[in-house]
Short mmCIF file of C-alpha atoms in Angstrom, two decimals:
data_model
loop_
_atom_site.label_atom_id
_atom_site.label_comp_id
_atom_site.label_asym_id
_atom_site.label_seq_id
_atom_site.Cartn_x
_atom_site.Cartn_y
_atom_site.Cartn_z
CA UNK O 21 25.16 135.15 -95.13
CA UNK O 22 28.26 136.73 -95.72
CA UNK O 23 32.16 135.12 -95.15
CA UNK O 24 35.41 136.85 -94.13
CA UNK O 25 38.39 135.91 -95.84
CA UNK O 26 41.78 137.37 -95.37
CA UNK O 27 44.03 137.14 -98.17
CA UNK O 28 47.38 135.41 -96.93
CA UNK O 29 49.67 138.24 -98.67
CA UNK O 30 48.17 141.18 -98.60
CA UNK O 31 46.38 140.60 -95.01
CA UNK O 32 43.22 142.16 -95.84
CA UNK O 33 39.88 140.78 -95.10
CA UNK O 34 37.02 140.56 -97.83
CA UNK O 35 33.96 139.40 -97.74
CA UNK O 36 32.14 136.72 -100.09
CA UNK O 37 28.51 135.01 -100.29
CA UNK O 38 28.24 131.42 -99.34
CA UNK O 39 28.44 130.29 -103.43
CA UNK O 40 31.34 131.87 -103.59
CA UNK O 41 32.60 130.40 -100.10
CA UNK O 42 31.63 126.75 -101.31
CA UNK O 43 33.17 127.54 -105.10
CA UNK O 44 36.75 128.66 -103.12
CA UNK O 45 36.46 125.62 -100.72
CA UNK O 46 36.07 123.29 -103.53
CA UNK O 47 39.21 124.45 -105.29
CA UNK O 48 41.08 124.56 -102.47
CA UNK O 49 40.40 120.79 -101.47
CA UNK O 50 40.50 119.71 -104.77
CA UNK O 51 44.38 121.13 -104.97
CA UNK O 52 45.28 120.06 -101.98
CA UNK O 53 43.93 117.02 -102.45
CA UNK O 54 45.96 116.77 -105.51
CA UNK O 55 49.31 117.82 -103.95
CA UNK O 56 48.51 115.27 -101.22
CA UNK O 57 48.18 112.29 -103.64
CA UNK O 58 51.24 113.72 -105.38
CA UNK O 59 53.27 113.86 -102.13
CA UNK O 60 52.53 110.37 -101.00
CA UNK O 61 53.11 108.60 -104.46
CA UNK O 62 56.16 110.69 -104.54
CA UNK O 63 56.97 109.64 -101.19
CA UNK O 64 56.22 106.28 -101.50
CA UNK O 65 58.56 106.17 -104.92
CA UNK O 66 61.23 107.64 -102.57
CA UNK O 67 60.82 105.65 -99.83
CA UNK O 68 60.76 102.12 -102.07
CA UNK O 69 64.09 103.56 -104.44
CA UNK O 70 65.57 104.52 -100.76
CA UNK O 71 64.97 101.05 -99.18
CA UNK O 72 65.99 98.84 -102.35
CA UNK O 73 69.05 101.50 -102.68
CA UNK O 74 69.62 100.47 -98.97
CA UNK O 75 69.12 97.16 -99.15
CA UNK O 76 71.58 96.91 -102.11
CA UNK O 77 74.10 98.58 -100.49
CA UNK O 78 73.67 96.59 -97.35
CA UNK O 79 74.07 93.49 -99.09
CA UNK O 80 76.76 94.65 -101.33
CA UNK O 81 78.54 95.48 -98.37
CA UNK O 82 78.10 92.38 -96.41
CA UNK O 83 78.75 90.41 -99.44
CA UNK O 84 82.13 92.26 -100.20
CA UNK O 85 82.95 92.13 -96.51
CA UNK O 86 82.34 87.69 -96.73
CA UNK O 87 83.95 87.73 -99.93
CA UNK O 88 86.84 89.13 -98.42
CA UNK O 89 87.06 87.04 -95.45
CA UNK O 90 85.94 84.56 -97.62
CA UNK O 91 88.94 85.32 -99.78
CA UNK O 92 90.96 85.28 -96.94
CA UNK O 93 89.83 81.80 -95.78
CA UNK O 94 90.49 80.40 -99.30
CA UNK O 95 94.13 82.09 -99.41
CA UNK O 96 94.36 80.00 -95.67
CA UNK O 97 92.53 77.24 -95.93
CA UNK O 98 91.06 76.72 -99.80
CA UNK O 99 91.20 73.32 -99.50
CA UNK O 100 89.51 71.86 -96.50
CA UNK O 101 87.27 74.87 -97.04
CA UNK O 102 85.29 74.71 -100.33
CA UNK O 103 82.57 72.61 -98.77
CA UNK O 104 81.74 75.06 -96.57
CA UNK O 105 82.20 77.91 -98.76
CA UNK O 106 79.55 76.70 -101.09
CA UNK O 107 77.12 75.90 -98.16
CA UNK O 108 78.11 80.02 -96.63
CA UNK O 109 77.17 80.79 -100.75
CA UNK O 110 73.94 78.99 -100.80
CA UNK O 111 72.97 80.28 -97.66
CA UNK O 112 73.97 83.71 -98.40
CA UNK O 113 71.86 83.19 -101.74
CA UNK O 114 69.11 81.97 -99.78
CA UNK O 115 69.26 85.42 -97.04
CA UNK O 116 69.55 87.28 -100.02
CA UNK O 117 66.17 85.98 -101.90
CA UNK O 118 64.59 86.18 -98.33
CA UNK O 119 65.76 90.10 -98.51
CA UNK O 120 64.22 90.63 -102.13
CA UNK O 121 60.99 88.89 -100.99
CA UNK O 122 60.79 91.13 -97.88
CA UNK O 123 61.40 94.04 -100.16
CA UNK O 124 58.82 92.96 -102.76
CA UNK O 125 56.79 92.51 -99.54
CA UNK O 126 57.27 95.97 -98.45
CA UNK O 127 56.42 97.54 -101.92
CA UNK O 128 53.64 95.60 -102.14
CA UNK O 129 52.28 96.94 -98.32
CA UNK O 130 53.37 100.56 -99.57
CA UNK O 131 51.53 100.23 -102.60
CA UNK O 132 48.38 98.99 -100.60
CA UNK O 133 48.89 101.72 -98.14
CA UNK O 134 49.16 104.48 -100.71
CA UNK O 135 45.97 102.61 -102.79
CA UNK O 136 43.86 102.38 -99.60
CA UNK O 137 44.91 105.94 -98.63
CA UNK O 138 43.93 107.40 -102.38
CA UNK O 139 40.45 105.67 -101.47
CA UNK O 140 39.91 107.26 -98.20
CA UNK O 141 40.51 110.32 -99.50
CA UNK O 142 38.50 109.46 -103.12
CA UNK O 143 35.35 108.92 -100.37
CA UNK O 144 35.88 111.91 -98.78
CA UNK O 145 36.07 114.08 -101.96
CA UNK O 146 32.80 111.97 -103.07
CA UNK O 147 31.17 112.87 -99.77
CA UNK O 148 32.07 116.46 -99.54
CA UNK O 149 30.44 116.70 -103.65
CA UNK O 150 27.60 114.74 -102.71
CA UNK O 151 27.09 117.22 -99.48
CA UNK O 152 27.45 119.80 -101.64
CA UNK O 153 25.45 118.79 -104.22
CA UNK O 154 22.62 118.05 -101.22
CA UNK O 155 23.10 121.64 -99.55
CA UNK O 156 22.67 122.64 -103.32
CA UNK O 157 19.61 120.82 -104.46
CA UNK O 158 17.93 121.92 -100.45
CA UNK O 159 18.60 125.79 -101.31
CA UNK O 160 16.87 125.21 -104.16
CA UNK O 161 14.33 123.19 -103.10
CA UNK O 162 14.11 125.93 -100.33
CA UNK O 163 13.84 128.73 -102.82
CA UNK O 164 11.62 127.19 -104.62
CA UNK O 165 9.20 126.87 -101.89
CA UNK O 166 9.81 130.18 -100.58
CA UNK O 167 8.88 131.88 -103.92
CA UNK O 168 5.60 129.62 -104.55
CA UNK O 169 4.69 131.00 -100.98
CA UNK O 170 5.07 134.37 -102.03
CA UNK O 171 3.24 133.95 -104.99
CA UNK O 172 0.34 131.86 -103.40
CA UNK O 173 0.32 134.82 -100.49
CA UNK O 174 0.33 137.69 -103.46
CA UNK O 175 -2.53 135.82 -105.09
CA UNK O 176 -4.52 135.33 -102.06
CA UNK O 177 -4.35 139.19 -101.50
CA UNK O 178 -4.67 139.77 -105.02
CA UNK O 179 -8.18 137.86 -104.57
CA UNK O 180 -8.73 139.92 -101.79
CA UNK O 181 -8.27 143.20 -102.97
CA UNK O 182 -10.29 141.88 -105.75
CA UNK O 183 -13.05 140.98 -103.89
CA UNK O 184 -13.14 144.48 -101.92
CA UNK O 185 -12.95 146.05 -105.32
CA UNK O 186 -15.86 144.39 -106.90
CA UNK O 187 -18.04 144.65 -103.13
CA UNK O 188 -16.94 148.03 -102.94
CA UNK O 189 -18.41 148.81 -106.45
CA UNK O 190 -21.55 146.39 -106.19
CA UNK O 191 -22.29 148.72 -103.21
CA UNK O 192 -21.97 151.89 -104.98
CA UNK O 193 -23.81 151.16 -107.32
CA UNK O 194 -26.84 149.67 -105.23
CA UNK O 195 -26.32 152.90 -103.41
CA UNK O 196 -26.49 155.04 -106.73
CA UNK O 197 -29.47 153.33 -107.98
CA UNK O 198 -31.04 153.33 -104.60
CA UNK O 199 -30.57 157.09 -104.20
CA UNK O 200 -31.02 158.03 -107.49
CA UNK O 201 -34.57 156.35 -107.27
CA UNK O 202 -35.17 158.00 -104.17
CA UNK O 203 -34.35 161.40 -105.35
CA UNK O 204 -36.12 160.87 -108.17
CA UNK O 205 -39.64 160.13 -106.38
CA UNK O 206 -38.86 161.40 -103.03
CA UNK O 207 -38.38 158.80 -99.97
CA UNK O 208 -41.63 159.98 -98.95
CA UNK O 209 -43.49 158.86 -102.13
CA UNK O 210 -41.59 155.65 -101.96
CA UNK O 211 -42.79 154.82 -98.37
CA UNK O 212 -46.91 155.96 -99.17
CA UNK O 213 -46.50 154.00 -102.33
CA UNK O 214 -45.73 151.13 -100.48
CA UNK O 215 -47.93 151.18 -98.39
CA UNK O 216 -50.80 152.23 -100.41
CA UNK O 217 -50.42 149.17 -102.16
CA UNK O 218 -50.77 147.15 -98.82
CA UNK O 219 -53.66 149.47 -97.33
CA UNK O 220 -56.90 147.76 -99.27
CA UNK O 221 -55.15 144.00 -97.85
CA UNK O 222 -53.26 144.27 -94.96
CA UNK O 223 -54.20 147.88 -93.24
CA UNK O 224 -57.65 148.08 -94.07
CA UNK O 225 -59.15 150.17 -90.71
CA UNK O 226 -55.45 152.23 -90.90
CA UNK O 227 -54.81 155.98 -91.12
CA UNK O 228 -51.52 156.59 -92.99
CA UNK O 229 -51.21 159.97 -93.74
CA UNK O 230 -48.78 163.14 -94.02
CA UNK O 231 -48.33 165.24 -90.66
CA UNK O 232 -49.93 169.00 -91.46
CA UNK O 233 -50.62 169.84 -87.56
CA UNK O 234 -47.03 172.10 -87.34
CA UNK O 235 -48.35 174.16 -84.73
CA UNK O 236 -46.23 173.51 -82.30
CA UNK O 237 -43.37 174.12 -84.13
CA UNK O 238 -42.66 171.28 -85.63
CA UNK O 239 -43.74 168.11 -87.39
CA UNK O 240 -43.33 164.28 -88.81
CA UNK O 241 -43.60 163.63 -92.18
CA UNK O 242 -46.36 160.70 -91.95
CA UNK O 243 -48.21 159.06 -88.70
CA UNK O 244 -49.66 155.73 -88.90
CA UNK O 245 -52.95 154.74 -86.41
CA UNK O 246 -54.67 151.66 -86.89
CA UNK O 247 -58.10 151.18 -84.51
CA UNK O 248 -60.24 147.76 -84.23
CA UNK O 249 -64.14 147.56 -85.14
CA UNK O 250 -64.80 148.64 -81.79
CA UNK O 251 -62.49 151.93 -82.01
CA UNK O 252 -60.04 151.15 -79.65
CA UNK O 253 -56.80 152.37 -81.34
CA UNK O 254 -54.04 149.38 -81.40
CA UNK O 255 -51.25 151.50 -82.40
CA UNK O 256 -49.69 154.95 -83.50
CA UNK O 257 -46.32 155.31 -85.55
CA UNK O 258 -44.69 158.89 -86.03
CA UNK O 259 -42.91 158.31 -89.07
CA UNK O 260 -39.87 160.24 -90.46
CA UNK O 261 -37.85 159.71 -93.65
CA UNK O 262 -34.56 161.32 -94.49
CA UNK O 263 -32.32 160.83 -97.45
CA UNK O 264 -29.57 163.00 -99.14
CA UNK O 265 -27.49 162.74 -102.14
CA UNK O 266 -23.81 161.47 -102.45
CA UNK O 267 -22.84 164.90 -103.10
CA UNK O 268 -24.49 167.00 -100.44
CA UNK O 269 -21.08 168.89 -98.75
CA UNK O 270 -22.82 168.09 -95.44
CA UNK O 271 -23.19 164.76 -94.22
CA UNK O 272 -26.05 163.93 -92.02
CA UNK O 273 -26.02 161.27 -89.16
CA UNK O 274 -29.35 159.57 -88.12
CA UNK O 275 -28.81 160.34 -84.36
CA UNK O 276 -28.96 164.50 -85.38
CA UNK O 277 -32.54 163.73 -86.23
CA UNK O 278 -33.71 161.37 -83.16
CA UNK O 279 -34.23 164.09 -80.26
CA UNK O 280 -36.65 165.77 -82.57
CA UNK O 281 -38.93 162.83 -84.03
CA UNK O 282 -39.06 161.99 -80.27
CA UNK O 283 -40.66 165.25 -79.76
CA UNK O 284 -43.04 164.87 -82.53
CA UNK O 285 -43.98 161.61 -81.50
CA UNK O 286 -44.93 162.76 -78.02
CA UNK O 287 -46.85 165.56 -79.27
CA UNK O 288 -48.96 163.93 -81.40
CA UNK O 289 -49.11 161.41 -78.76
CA UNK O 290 -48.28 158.13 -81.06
CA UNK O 291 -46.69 155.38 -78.94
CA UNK O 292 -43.47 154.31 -81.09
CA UNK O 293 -41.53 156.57 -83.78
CA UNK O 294 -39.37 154.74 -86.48
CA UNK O 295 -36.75 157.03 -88.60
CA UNK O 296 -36.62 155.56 -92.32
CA UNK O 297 -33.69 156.53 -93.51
CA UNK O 298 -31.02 156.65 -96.06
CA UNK O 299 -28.14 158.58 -94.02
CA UNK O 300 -25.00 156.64 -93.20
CA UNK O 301 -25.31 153.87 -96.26
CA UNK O 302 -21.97 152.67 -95.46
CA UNK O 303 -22.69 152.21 -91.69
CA UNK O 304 -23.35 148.68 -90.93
CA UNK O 305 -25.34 148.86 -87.98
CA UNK O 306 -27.92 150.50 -89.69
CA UNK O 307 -27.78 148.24 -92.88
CA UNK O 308 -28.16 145.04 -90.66
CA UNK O 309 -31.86 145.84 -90.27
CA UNK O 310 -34.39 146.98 -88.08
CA UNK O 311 -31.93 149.23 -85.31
CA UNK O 312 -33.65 149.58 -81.73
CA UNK O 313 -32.99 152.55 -80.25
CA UNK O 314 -35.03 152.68 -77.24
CA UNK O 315 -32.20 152.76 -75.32
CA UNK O 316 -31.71 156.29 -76.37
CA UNK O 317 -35.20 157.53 -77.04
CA UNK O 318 -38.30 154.99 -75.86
CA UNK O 319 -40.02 152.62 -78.20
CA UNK O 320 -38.16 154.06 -81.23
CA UNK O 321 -36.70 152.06 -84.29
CA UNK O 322 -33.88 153.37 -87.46
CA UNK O 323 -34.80 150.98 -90.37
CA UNK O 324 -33.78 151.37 -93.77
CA UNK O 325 -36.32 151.73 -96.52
CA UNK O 326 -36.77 147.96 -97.31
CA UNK O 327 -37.92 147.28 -94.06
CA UNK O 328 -40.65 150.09 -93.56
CA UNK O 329 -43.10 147.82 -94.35
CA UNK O 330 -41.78 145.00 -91.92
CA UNK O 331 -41.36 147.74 -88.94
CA UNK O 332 -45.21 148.53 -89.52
CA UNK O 333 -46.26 144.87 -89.52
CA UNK O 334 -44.27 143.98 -86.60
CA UNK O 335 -45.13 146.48 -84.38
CA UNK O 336 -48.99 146.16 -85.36
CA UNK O 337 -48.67 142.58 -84.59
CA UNK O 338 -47.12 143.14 -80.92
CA UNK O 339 -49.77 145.98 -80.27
CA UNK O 340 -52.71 143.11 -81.61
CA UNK O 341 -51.32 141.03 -78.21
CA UNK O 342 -52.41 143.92 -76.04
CA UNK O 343 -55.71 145.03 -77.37
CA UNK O 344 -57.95 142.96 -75.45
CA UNK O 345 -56.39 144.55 -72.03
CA UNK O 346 -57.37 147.84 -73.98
CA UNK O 347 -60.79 146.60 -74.89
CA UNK O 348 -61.23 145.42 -71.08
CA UNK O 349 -60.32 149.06 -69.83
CA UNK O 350 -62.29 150.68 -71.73
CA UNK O 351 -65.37 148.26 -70.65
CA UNK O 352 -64.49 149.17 -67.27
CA UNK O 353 -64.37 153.12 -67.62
CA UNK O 354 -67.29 152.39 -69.57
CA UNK O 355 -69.15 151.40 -66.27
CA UNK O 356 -68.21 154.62 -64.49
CA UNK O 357 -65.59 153.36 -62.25
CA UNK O 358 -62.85 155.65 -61.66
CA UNK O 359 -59.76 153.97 -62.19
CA UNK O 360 -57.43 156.97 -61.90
CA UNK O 361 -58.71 158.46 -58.99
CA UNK O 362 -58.55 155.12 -57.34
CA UNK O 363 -55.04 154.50 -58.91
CA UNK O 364 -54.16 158.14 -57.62
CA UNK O 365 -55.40 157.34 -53.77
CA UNK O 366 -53.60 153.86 -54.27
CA UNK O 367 -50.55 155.72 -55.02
CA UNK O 368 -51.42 158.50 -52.02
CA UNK O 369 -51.18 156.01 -49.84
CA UNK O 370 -48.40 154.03 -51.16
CA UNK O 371 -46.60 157.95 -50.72
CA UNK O 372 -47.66 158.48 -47.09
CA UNK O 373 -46.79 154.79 -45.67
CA UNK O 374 -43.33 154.95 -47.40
CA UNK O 375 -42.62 158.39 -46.07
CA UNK O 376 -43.83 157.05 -42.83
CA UNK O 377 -41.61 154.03 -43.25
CA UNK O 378 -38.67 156.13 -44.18
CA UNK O 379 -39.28 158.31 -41.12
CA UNK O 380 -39.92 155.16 -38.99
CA UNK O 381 -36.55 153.15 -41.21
CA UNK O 382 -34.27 156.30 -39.74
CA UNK O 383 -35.46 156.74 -36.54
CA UNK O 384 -34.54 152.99 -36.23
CA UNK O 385 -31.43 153.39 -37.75
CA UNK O 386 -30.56 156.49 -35.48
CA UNK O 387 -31.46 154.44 -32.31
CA UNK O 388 -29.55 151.39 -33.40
CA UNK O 389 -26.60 153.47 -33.90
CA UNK O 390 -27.07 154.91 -30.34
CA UNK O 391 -26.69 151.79 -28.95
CA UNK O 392 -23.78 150.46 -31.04
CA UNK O 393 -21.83 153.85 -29.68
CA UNK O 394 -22.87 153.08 -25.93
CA UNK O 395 -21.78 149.37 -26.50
CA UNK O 396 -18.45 150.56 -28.12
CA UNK O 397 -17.56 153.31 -24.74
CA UNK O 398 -18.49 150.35 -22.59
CA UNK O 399 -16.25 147.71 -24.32
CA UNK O 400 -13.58 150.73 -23.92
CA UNK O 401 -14.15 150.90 -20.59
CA UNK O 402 -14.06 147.27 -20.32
CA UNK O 403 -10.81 147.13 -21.63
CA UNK O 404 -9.07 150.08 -19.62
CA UNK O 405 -10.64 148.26 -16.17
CA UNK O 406 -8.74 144.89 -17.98
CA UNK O 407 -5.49 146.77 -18.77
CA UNK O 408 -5.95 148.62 -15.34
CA UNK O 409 -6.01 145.19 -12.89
CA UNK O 410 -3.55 143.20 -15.36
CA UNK O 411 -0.93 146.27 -14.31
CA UNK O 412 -2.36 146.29 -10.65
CA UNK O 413 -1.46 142.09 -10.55
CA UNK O 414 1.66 143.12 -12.19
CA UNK O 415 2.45 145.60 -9.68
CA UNK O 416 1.50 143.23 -6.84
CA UNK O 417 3.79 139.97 -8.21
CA UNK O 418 6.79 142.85 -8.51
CA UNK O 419 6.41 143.91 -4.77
CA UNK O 420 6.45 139.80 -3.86
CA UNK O 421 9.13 139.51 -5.23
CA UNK O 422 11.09 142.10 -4.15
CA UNK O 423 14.08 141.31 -1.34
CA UNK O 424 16.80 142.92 0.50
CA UNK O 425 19.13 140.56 -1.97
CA UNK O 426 17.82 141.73 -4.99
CA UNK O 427 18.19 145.20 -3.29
CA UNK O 428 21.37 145.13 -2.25
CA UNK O 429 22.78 142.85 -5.54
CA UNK O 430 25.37 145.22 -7.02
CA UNK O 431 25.26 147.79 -4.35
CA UNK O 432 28.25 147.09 -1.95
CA UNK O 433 26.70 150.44 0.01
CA UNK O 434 23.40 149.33 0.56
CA UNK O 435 24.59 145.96 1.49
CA UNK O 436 26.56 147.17 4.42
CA UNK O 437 24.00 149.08 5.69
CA UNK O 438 21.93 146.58 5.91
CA UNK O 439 24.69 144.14 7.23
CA UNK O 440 25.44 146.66 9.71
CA UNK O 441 21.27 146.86 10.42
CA UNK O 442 21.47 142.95 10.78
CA UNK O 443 24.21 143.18 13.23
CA UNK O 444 23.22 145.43 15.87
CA UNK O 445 19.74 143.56 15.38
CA UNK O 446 21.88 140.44 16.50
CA UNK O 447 23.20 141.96 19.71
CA UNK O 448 19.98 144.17 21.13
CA UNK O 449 18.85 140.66 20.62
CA UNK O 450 21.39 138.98 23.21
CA UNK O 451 21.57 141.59 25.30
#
């Protein structure tokens, strides 16, 4: 923070820091503090010198003024008086060692006055410097802190960019060995390597093998069918793998390749389809694991190479659940009972009585509305045969109260008339 200072000749204003603020304030009380203390001991000499001067001269004066009336006396009367001169001496002597003990007094209360005032102002210069000093000692104290903050902060991101860095190259380099391998063998290879070495244990009544049927245009790279000893099949997987180097100009996403293995799969008729792939390595959704995306394409997965395996064993392991419902349909159709043309009459029928209901649901509807109309033009009518006798009883109360007063109330005219009416009503009466 900056302070102005204007210069007392010159009248300009400059600026200084708060040192130099604190360095100029120190000076200045320091000198004035000095001139102060000067000024009152001077003042205080001054002062003493004046008031002995004073007092001397005082008593000089009064003691020439008795001696001469003193004088006088003993030119008049120096005999009978000598007595009483000596008595008017000591007592004068005595005044006069009274005055040089109330001076001594005085100096003494000056000299107190001017100690006790030196102290005052010795603690105030004390606690201005020990303010100071404390104002000093917090700004550095203050700095101090501020710059181990900034260096604990700069470390901390330090760290951090540190521990980007060495993530950043831990994953290219699981990506380069990854896709080097890959390229090397082919992602296919890689996937019916692993699972040839499964097949004999884990897959043993499985077909795993490449997809050659491209007649209808296109085709996966492997399907997967497992069947039980009986020969019902438990599941189906269309499988497709994609990779592609680091420096292919065109990047590939995993959703460009989704419509299509859904079209495979449904052409080969295989229940689920699962996308191995190696697209998108720094997307994290796809490197958390197995990535459902049924909700784009049914019953299909994106899984990254490590978990092709996993996919198979999960998915065989859900289909295991439903095999005996297989195994009892296929008992059934085994018997010669048509399920689907039963299933197709069931649903015939399930057709006609909700078209049936619909038609039924609207004619309904149609007459309910009917009869929510009617009920509104009669609650209309209702309400105009209300308004209509409300302004009838209206009219009626106004014609009650209606009088030749009222008439004739601010129409002097009419009032005569009718005065005049009255009248000759009076005398065809007495006649």
């Amino acid at each position: 923070m900056l302070n102005e200072i204007i210069c007392p000749n010159c009248k300009k204003a400059f600026k200084v820091d708060e040192a130099g603020f604190a360095e100029i304030l120190k000076q200045v009380r320091d000198h004035q503090f000095e001139e102060e203390l000067a000024k009152l001991h001077n003042r205080a000499e001054q002062d003493k010198q004046n008031a002995v001067k004073l007092a001397e001269a005082n008593l000089r004066q009064s003691l020439q003024n008795q001696l001469n009336a003193k004088d006088n006396e003993l030119n008049l009367l120096k005999a009978s008086h000598e007595a009483q001169l000596a008595q008017k001496l000591a007592q004068k002597e005595s005044e006069l060692t009274q005055l040089k003990a109330k001076i001594g007094q005085a100096e003494l209360e000056k000299k107190l006055s001017v100690t006790q005032a030196i102290q005052h102002l010795e603690k105030e210069r004390d606690s201005l410097q020990n303010t100071i000093k404390n104002k000093d000692l917090e700004k550095e104290l203050l700095s101090k802190a501020l710059q181990e903050k900034f260096a604990a902060e700069l470390n901390a991101k330090d760290n951090i960019i540190r521990l980007k860095d060495e993530e950043i190259e831990l994953r290219k380099d699981m990506k380069l060995k990854l896709s080097t391998k890959m390229l090397g063998e082919t992602l296919e290879q890689h996937c019916e390597t692993e699972f040839n070495k499964l097949r004999a244990t884990a897959f043993p009544n499985a077909y795993f093998e490449k997809d050659n049927d491209s007649s209808s245009g296109s085709k996966g790279d492997f399907i997967f069918r497992e069947t039980n000893h009986a020969g019902i099949e438990i599941v189906s997987i269309m499988f497709e793998m994609k990779n592609e180097a680091d420096l292919t100009a065109t990047k590939k996403r995993n959703e460009d390749f989704l419509k299509e293995l859904d079209k495979d799969r449904n052409e080969k008729k295989c229940e689920y389809a699962v996308l191995v792939s190696l697209l998108e390595l720094d997307n994290e959704l796809y490197n958390s694991g197995i990535v459902d995306v049924s909700h784009k394409y049914p019953k299909m997965y994106v899984v990254r190479p490590q978990f092709f395996i996993p996919i198979i064993t999960l998915l065989r392991n859900a289909a295991l659940n439903s095999v005996q419902y297989k195994h009892e349909l296929a008992l059934v159709r085994s018997q010669n009972i048509d399920i689907t043309n039963f299933e197709e009459k069931m649903n015939k029928f399930k057709e006609g009585f909700a078209r049936n209901y619909d038609l039924a649901s609207r004619k309904f509807k149609d007459a309910i509305d009917g009869i929510d109309k009617t009920i509104k033009e009669l609650e209309k009518t209702k309400a105009a045969l209300l308004s209509s006798e409300n302004n009838l009883r209206l009219a009626n109360e106004k014609t009650e109260d209606l009088t030749i007063k009222k008439l004739t109330h601010g129409n002097p005219t009419m009032k005569q008339k009718f005065e005049e009416l009255k009248g000759g009503a009076n005398i065809l009466g007495e006649e």
